[in-house]
C-alpha positions as semicolon CSV with decimal commas, in nm:
position;residue;x (nm);y (nm);z (nm)
1;M;-1,348;1,373;-0,691
2;P;-1,646;1,288;-0,460
3;E;-1,780;1,563;-0,235
4;V;-1,689;1,524;0,127
5;D;-1,792;1,752;0,403
6;A;-1,666;1,802;0,759
7;F;-1,879;1,503;0,893
8;D;-1,741;1,281;0,621
9;L;-1,385;1,386;0,711
10;K;-1,441;1,316;1,078
11;M;-1,583;0,971;0,986
12;L;-1,291;0,894;0,764
13;A;-1,037;1,004;1,020
14;A;-1,208;0,790;1,283
15;L;-1,220;0,494;1,052
16;Q;-0,852;0,525;0,962
17;D;-0,783;0,491;1,330
18;D;-1,017;0,201;1,381
19;G;-1,192;0,036;1,084
20;R;-1,390;-0,187;1,318
21;L;-1,606;0,091;1,459
22;T;-1,976;0,028;1,457
23;N;-2,212;0,284;1,313
24;Q;-2,316;0,368;1,666
25;Q;-1,960;0,416;1,790
26;L;-1,883;0,627;1,474
27;A;-2,197;0,837;1,531
28;D;-2,097;0,907;1,891
29;L;-1,749;1,021;1,775
30;V;-1,869;1,248;1,492
31;G;-2,197;1,380;1,638
32;L;-2,450;1,223;1,400
33;S;-2,710;0,958;1,439
34;A;-2,626;0,598;1,371
35;S;-2,848;0,584;1,067
36;Q;-2,698;0,904;0,924
37;C;-2,349;0,750;0,970
38;S;-2,455;0,425;0,807
39;R;-2,588;0,609;0,501
40;R;-2,279;0,820;0,476
41;R;-2,047;0,526;0,518
42;M;-2,236;0,330;0,244
43;R;-2,207;0,635;0,015
44;L;-1,831;0,663;0,080
45;E;-1,787;0,293;0,011
46;E;-1,998;0,312;-0,309
47;E;-1,794;0,604;-0,428
48;K;-1,472;0,413;-0,354
49;V;-1,349;0,678;-0,105
50;I;-1,339;0,390;0,144
51;A;-1,159;0,131;-0,058
52;G;-1,194;-0,160;0,181
53;Y;-1,127;-0,293;0,530
54;H;-0,849;-0,520;0,641
55;A;-0,659;-0,652;0,939
56;D;-0,315;-0,488;0,985
57;L;-0,084;-0,783;1,052
58;A;0,244;-0,749;1,246
59;G;0,502;-0,880;1,008
60;E;0,776;-0,907;1,262
61;A;0,554;-1,105;1,502
62;L;0,503;-1,358;1,213
63;G;0,881;-1,382;1,147
64;F;0,916;-1,124;0,863
65;G;1,207;-0,944;1,008
66;L;1,368;-0,801;0,689
67;I;1,236;-0,515;0,490
68;A;1,419;-0,411;0,170
69;F;1,373;-0,169;-0,120
70;I;1,480;-0,302;-0,458
71;H;1,557;-0,060;-0,730
72;I;1,502;-0,199;-1,091
73;T;1,620;-0,066;-1,425
74;L;1,459;-0,231;-1,728
75;A;1,648;-0,383;-2,010
76;T;1,454;-0,187;-2,268
77;H;1,192;0,079;-2,236
78;S;0,920;-0,062;-2,449
79;P;0,552;-0,111;-2,365
80;D;0,591;-0,492;-2,402
81;N;0,894;-0,508;-2,158
82;A;0,714;-0,290;-1,906
83;K;0,413;-0,514;-1,931
84;R;0,630;-0,831;-1,877
85;F;0,787;-0,660;-1,565
86;R;0,439;-0,558;-1,430
87;E;0,319;-0,920;-1,476
88;L;0,625;-1,050;-1,283
89;V;0,568;-0,805;-1,003
90;N;0,201;-0,915;-0,970
91;R;0,299;-1,282;-0,947
92;V;0,548;-1,247;-0,665
93;D;0,373;-1,237;-0,321
94;D;0,690;-1,125;-0,145
95;I;0,654;-0,790;-0,324
96;Q;0,429;-0,574;-0,105
97;E;0,453;-0,250;-0,311
98;A;0,582;-0,148;-0,646
99;Y;0,623;0,196;-0,796
100;A;0,728;0,335;-1,133
101;L;0,971;0,613;-1,081
102;T;1,142;0,914;-1,240
103;G;1,520;0,929;-1,193
104;D;1,791;0,666;-1,203
105;A;1,576;0,356;-1,145
106;D;1,261;0,269;-1,343
107;Y;1,085;0,100;-1,048
108;V;1,132;0,054;-0,673
109;L;0,988;-0,251;-0,499
110;K;0,920;-0,296;-0,126
111;V;0,963;-0,642;0,001
112;M;0,906;-0,785;0,354
113;L;1,092;-1,106;0,399
114;R;1,197;-1,357;0,666
115;D;1,577;-1,335;0,619
116;L;1,870;-1,243;0,397
117;K;1,849;-1,583;0,217
118;S;1,491;-1,489;0,109
119;L;1,626;-1,150;-0,027
120;S;1,903;-1,334;-0,214
121;D;1,648;-1,572;-0,363
122;I;1,417;-1,307;-0,490
123;V;1,708;-1,097;-0,629
124;N;1,910;-1,373;-0,781
125;N;1,642;-1,629;-0,883
126;V;1,341;-1,411;-0,963
127;L;1,440;-1,057;-1,066
128;M;1,781;-1,076;-1,223
129;P;1,713;-1,368;-1,460
130;H;1,391;-1,204;-1,589
131;Q;1,433;-1,084;-1,944
132;S;1,280;-0,752;-1,875
133;V;1,541;-0,656;-1,606
134;A;1,877;-0,507;-1,676
135;H;1,990;-0,389;-1,325
136;V;1,885;-0,469;-0,964
137;R;2,003;-0,279;-0,652
138;S;1,871;-0,348;-0,311
139;S;1,875;-0,157;0,013
140;I;1,807;-0,327;0,347
141;V;1,609;-0,124;0,601
142;L;1,803;-0,082;0,921
143;D;1,534;0,099;1,122
144;R;1,177;0,195;1,046
145;L;1,123;0,559;1,159
146;K;0,758;0,588;1,060
147;E;0,497;0,367;0,906
148;S;0,143;0,485;0,816
149;T;-0,121;0,420;0,566
150;K;-0,325;0,723;0,687
151;L;-0,405;1,002;0,446
152;P;-0,348;1,358;0,559
153;L;-0,717;1,446;0,576
154;K;-0,656;1,783;0,738
155;A;-0,541;1,902;0,392
156;L;-0,898;1,856;0,266
157;Q;-1,051;2,086;0,531
158;G;-1,158;2,418;0,384
């Protein structure tokens, strides 16, 4: 794990809030010079602590009003079958996140879709017919209580 000090943590926290901060704005927030912030930011990027920058799009504003979690149980638990399923997941743009799990299901997928018909299509025409899949169970999100991609940086403070 790369070494991060208190200044790095302040920078990371500020960048989590606003990734568009200039080096001067960041310097003003954390109490360093703009050149020091620039060097630190470049180091954090090179060390992959900062994995990238992106625009956070509002899915609902673009018509993606349905979020669902889809639990998948594989037909067989072989490396080849798991590989086929992973390849399927990576081909389907509707799948935002995918996790291998312990417990009853082998995987859980998060999808953000326009409507119930889109959910039906992905379940009935993409996932269920795939040879790697034995069982599919979906849950539709009724209300989003919290959404965050921020890491709990306070846990790293000594």
